[in-house]
Short mmCIF file of C-alpha atoms in Angstrom, two decimals:
data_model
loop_
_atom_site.label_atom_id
_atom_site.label_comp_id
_atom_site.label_asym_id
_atom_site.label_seq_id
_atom_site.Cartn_x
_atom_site.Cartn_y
_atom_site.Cartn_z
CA UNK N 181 0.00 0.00 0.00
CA UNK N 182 1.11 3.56 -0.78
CA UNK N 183 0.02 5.46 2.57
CA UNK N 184 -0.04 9.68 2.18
CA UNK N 185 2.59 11.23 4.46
CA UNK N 186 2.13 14.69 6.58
CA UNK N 187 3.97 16.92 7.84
CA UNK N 188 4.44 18.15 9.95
CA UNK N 189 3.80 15.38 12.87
CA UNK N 190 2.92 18.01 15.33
CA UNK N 191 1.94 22.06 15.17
CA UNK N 192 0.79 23.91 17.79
CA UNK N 193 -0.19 27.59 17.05
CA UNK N 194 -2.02 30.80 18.95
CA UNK N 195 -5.86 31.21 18.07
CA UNK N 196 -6.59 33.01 15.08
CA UNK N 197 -3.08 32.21 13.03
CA UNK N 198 -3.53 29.95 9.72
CA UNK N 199 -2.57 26.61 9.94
CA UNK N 200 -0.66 24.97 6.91
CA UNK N 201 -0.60 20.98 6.74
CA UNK N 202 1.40 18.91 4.25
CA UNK N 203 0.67 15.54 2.49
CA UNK N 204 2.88 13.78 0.26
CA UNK N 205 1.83 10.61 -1.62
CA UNK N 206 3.71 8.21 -4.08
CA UNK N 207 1.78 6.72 -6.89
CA UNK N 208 -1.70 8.07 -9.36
CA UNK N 209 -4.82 8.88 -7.89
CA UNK N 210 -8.45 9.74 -8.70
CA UNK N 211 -8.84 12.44 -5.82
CA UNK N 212 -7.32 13.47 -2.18
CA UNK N 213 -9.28 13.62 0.65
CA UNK N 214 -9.07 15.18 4.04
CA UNK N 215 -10.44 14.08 7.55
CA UNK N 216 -10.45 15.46 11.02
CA UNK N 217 -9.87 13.10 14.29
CA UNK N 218 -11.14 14.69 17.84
CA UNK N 219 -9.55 12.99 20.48
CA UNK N 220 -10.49 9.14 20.62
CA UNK N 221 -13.84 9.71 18.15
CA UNK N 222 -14.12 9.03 14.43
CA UNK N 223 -12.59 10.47 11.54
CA UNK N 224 -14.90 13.47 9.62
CA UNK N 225 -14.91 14.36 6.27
CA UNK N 226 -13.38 17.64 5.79
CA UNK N 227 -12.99 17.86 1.74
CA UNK N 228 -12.28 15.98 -1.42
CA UNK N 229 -10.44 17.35 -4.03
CA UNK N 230 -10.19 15.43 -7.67
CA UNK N 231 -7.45 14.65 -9.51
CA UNK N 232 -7.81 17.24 -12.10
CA UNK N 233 -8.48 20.58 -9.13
CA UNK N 234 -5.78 22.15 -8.27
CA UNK N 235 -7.52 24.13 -5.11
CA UNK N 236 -10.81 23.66 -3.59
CA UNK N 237 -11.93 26.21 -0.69
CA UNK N 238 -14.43 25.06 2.40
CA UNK N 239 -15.22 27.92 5.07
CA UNK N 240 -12.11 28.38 6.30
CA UNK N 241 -10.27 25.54 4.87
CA UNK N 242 -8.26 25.83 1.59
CA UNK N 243 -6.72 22.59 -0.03
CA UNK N 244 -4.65 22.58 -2.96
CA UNK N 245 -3.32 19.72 -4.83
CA UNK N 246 -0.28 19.35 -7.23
CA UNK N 247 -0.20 16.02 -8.92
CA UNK N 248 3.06 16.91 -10.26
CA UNK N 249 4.62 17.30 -7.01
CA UNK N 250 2.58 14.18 -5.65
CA UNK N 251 1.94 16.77 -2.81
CA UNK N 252 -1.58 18.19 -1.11
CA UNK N 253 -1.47 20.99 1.26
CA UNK N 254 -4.69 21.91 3.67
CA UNK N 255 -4.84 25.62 4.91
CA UNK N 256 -7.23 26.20 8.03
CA UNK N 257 -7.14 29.81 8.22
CA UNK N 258 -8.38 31.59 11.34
CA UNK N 259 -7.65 29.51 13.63
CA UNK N 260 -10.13 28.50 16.69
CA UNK N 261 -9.68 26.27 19.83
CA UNK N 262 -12.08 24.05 18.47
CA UNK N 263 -9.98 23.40 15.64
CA UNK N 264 -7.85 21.25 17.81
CA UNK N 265 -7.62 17.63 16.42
CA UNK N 266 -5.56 15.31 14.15
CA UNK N 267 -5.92 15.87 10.28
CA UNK N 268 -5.70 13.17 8.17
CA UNK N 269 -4.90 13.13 4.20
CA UNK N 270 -6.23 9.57 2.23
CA UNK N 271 -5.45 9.29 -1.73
CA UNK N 272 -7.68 7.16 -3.66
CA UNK N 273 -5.50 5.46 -5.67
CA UNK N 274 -6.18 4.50 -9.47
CA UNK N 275 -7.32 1.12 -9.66
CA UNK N 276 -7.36 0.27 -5.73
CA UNK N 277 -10.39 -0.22 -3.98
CA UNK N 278 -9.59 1.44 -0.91
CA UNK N 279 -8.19 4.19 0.54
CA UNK N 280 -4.75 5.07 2.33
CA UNK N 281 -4.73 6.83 4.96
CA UNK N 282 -1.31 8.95 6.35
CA UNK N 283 -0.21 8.88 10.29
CA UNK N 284 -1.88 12.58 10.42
CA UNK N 285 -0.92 16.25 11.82
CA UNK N 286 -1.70 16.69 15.48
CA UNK N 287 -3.02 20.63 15.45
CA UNK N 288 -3.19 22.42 18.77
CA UNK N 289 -5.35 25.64 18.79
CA UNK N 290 -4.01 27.63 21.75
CA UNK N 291 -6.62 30.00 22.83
CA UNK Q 110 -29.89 11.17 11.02
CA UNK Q 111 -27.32 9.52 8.64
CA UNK Q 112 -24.69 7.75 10.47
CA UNK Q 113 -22.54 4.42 11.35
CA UNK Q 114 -22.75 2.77 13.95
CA UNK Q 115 -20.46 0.79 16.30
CA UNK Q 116 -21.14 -1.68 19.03
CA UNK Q 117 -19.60 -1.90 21.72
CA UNK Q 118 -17.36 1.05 22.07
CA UNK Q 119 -15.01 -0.01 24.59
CA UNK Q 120 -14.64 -4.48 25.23
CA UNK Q 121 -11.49 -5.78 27.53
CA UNK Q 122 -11.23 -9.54 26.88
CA UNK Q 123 -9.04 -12.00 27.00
CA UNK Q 124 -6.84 -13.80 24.53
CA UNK Q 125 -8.60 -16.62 22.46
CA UNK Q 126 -12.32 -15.90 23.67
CA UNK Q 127 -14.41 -15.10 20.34
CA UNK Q 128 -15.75 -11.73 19.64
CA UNK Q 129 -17.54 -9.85 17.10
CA UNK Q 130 -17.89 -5.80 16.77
CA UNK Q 131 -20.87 -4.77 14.52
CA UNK Q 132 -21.33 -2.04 11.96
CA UNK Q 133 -24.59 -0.47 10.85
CA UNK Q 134 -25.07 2.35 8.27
CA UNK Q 135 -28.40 3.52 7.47
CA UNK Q 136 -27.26 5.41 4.45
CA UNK Q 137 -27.46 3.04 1.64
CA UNK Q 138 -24.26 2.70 1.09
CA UNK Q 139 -22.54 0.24 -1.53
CA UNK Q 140 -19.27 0.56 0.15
CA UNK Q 141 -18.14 -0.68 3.62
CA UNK Q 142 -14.43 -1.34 5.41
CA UNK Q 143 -12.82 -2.16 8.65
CA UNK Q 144 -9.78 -0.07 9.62
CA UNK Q 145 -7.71 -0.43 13.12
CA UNK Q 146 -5.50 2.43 14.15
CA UNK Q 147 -2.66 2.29 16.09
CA UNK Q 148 -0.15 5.19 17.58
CA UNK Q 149 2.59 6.04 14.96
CA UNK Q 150 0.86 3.75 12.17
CA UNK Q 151 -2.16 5.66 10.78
CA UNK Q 152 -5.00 3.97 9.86
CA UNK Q 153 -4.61 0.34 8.17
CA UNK Q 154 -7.52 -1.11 6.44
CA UNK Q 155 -8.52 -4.39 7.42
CA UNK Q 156 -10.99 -5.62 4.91
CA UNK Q 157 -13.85 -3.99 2.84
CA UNK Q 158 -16.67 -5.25 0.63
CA UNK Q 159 -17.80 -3.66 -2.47
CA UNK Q 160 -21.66 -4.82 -2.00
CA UNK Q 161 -23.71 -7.67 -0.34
CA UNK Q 162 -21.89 -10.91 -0.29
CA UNK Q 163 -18.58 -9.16 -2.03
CA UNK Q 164 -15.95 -8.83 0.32
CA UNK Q 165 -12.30 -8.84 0.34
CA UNK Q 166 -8.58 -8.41 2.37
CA UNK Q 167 -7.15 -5.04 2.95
CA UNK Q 168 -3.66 -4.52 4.32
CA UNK Q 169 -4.05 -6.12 7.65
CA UNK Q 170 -6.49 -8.73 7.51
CA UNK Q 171 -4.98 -11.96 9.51
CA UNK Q 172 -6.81 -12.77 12.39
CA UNK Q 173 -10.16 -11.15 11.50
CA UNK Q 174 -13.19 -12.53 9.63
CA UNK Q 175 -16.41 -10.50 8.13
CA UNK Q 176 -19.32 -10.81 6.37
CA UNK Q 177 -21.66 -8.82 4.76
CA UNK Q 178 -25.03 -10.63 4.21
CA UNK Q 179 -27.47 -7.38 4.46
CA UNK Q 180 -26.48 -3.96 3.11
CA UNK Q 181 -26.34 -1.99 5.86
CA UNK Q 182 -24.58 -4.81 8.54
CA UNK Q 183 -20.62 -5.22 8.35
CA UNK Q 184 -19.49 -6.54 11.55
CA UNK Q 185 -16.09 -7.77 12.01
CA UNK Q 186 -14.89 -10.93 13.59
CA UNK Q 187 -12.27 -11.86 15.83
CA UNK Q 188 -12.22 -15.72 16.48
CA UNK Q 189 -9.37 -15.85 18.26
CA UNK Q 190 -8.17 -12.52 19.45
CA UNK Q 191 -4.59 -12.25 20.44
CA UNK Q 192 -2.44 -9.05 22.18
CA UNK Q 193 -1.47 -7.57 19.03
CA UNK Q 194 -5.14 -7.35 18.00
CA UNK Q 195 -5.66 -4.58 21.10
CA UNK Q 196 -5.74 -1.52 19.38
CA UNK Q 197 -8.68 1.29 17.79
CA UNK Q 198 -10.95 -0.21 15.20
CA UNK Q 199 -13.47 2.25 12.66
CA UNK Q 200 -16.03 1.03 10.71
CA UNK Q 201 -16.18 3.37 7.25
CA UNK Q 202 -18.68 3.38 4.50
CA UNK Q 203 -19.21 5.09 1.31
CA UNK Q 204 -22.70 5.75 -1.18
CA UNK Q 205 -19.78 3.91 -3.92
CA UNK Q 206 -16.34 2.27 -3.43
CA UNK Q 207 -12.92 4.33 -4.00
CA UNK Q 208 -12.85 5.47 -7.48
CA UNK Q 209 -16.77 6.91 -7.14
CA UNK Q 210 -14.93 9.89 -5.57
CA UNK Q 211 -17.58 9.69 -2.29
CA UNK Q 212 -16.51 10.65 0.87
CA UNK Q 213 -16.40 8.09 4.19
CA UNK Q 214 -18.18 8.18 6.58
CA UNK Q 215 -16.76 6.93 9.98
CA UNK Q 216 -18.45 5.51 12.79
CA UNK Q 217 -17.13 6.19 16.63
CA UNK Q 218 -14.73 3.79 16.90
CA UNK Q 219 -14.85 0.67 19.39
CA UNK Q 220 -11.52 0.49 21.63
CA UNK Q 221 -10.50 -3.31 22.25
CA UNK Q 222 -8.30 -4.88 24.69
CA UNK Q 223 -7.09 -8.00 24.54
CA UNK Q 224 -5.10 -9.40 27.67
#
């Protein structure tokens, strides 16, 4: 399996500052997706971004995608305490019927 | 209100007794999988199934069973757990399978321990 890779592990930042996570994948996909972990719960759907977008905006999220790069980047901008969680990137990968998953950004809010 | 569902959340057992956690979605969906989530390791996928009476391994599949006989039931079996089987498990499903570009949708999670 070819698992997506963040960075960074860990980022802690001061309420109301953006927050800039990294993916980085290895083989084709069909689209890029991005979840949210709170502590212990299940993962949420955040946004999915095809293969052939190269930015997609949420609210306050912003995710762009460069295939040629194999990278994806997600922007939360604004920053809130609530916003505190893991993020997880998972690429859909051309001709697999599943998705990878990465190990995920742990994102402290700091009020 | 859409959602998957997990039973039980938390279960401490004990090596070799059988168990089984079950999955519900009321969505619909086509598309269900098993993931188990360990510290440092992400999320591995255990097995999935495409549709009724489809299933089929994902990256991590020894020591667990499934089944899907209705649409909307997915449980997962252990038949003989072991240690390394203490960990985080999700339950996932999607309206189609990977390629339909659909998101998941996760249920709670159900924490096992295995002594």
């Amino acid at each position: 399996s070819q698992q997506g890779e963040e960075d960074p592990q860990a980022l802690s930042i001061q309420e109301g500052e953006n927050a800039t996570m990294n993916c980085s994948y290895k083989t084709s996909i069909n689209n890029l997706q991005w979840y949210r972990q709170n502590s212990g719960r299940g993962l949420v759907h955040l946004i999915l971004i095809r293969s052939n977008e190269r930015e997609k905006h949420s609210g306050r999220l912003r995710v762009t995608l460069d295939t040629s790069k194999k990278s994806s980047s997600l922007l939360i901008t604004a920053s809130r305490a609530a916003d505190t969680a893991s993020y997880f990137c998972a690429t859909d990968e051309t001709g697999a019927n599943n998705l990878f998953f990465g190990t995920g950004t742990r994102l402290t809010v700091i009020p | 209100e859409a959602q998957v569902t997990q039973n039980p959340r938390y279960l401490i057992t004990v090596t070799g007794k059988k168990l089984t956690v079950t999955c519900s979605q009321n969505m619909n969906h086509e598309y269900m999988s098993w993931y188990r989530q360990d510290p440092g390791l992400g999320l591995r996928q255990i097995y999935y199934s495409m549709n009724v009476e489809v299933t089929d391994k994902g990256d991590v599949p020894e020591g667990y069973k499934v089944s899907r006989k209705e649409k909307r039931n997915f449980p997962l079996i252990l038949e003989s757990p072991s240690p390394n089987q203490t960990s985080l498990y999700f339950c996932a499903s999607s309206l189609w399978p990977p390629g339909g570009n659909q998101p998941q949708h996760f249920g709670d999670g159900t924490r096992l321990s295995i002594l």
